[in-house]
Short mmCIF file of C-alpha atoms in Angstrom, two decimals:
data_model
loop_
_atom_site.label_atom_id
_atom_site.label_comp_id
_atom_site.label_asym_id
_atom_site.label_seq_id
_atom_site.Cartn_x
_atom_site.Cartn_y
_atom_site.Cartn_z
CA UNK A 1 -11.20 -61.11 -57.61
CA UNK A 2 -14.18 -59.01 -56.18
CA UNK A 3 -13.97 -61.10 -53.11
CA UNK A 4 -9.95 -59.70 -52.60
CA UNK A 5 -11.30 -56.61 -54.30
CA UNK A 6 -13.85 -56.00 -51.29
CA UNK A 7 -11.38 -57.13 -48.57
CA UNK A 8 -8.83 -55.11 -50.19
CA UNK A 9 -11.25 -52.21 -50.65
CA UNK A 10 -13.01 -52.68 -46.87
CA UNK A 11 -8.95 -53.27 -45.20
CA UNK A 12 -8.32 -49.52 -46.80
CA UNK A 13 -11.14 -47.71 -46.28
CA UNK A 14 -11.45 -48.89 -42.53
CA UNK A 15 -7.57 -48.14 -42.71
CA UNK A 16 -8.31 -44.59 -43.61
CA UNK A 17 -11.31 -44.16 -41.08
CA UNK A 18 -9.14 -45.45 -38.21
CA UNK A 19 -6.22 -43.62 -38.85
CA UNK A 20 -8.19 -40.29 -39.74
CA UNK A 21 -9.86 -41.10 -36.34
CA UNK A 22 -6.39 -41.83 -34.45
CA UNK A 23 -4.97 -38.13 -36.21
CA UNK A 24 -8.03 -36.15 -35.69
CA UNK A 25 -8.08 -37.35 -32.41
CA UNK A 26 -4.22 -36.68 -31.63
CA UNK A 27 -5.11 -33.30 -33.06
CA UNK A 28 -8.17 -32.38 -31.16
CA UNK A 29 -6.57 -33.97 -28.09
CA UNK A 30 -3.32 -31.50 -29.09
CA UNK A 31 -5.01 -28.78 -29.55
CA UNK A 32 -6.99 -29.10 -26.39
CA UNK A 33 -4.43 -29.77 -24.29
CA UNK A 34 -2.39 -27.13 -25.73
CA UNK A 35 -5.44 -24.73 -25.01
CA UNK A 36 -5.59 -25.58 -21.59
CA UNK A 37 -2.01 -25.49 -20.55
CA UNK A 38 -1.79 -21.87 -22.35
CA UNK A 39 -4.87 -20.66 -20.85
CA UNK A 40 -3.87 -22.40 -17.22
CA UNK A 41 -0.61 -20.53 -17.88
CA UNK A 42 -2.01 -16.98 -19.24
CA UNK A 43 -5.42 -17.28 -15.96
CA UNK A 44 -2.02 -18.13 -13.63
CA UNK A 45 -0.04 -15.44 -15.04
CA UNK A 46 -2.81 -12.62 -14.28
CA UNK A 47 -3.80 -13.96 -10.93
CA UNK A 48 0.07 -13.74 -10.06
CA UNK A 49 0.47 -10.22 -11.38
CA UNK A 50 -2.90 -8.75 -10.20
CA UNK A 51 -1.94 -10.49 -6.77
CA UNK A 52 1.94 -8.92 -6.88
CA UNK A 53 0.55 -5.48 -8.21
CA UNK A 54 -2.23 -5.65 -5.48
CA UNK A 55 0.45 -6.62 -2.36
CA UNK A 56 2.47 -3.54 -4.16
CA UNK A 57 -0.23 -0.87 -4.08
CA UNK A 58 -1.60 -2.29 -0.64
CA UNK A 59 1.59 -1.92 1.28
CA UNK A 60 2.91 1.28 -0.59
CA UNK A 61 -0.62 2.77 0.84
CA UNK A 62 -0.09 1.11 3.94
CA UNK A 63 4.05 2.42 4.36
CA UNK A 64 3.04 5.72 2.77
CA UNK A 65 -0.12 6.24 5.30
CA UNK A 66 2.27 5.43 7.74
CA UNK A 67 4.55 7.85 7.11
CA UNK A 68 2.08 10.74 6.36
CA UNK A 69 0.44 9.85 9.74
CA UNK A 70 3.85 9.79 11.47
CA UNK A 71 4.78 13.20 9.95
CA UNK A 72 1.12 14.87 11.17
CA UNK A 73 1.57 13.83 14.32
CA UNK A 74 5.06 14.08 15.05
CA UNK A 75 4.54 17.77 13.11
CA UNK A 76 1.40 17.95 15.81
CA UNK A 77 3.46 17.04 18.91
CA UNK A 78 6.88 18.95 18.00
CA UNK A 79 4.10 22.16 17.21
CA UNK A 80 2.04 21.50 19.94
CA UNK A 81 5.13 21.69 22.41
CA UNK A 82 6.71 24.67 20.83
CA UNK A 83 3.56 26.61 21.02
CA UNK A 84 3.37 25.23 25.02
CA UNK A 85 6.87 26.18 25.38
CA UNK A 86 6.84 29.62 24.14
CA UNK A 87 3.69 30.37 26.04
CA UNK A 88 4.64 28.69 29.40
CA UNK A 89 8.11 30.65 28.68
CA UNK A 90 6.22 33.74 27.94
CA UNK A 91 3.89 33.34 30.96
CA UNK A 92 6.91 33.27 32.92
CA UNK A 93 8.60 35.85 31.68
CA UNK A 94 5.88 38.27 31.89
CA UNK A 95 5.08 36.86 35.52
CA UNK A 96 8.76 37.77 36.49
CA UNK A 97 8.76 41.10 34.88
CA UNK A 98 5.41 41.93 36.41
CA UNK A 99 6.44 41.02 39.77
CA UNK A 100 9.67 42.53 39.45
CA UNK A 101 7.96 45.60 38.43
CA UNK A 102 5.72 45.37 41.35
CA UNK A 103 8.25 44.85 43.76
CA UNK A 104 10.30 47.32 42.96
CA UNK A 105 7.71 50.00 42.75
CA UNK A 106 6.45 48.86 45.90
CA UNK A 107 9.75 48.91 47.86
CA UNK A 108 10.40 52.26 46.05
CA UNK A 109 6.84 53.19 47.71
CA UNK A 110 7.59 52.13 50.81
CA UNK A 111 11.02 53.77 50.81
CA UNK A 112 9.58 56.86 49.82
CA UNK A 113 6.95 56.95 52.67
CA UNK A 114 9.24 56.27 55.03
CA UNK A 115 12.20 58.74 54.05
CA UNK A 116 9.33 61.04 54.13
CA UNK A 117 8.36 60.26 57.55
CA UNK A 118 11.18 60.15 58.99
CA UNK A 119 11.67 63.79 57.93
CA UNK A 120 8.75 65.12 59.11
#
């Protein structure tokens, strides 16, 4: 009897140590795994969205840069040649009217002097 009795006894107990050993270790294993696979997926999830976010903010500064740059200097140019234009025209004009004026008052001059002497 006490020979079955320890068998018995030693077959249970080293039952329950195993399998509390096999489920603890299923459940540590488990809950390991399932900690790295969740963090893998959460570290993965940032890194995605920081680099998406990051590509979004780079090239909208990048496109809008571009287009503020664009706009200054095509404002620049398309200024730059109206002012030349208008003061090129101006130049022009004025240079015209001037000589015009000149000529005319010269001719005039030299009419004048010579109606008057060819009447004296």
């Amino acid at each position: 009897f006490l020979v079955t009795h320890f068998l018995v006894t030693h077959f249970l107990v080293t039952h329950f140590l195993v399998t509390h050993f096999l489920v603890t270790h299923f459940l540590v294993t488990h809950f390991l795994v399932t900690h790295f696979l969740v963090t893998h997926f959460l570290v993965t999830h940032f890194l995605v969205t920081h680099f998406l976010v990051t590509h979004f903010l780079v090239t909208h500064f990048l496109v809008t840069h571009f287009l503020v740059t664009h706009f200054l200097v095509t404002h620049f140019l398309v200024t730059h040649f109206l002012v030349t234009h208008f003061l090129v025209t101006h130049f022009l004009v004025t240079h015209f009217l001037v000589t015009h004026f000149l000529v005319h008052s010269l001719s005039s001059d030299s009419l004048s002097r010579h109606s008057l002497s060819s009447d004296s």
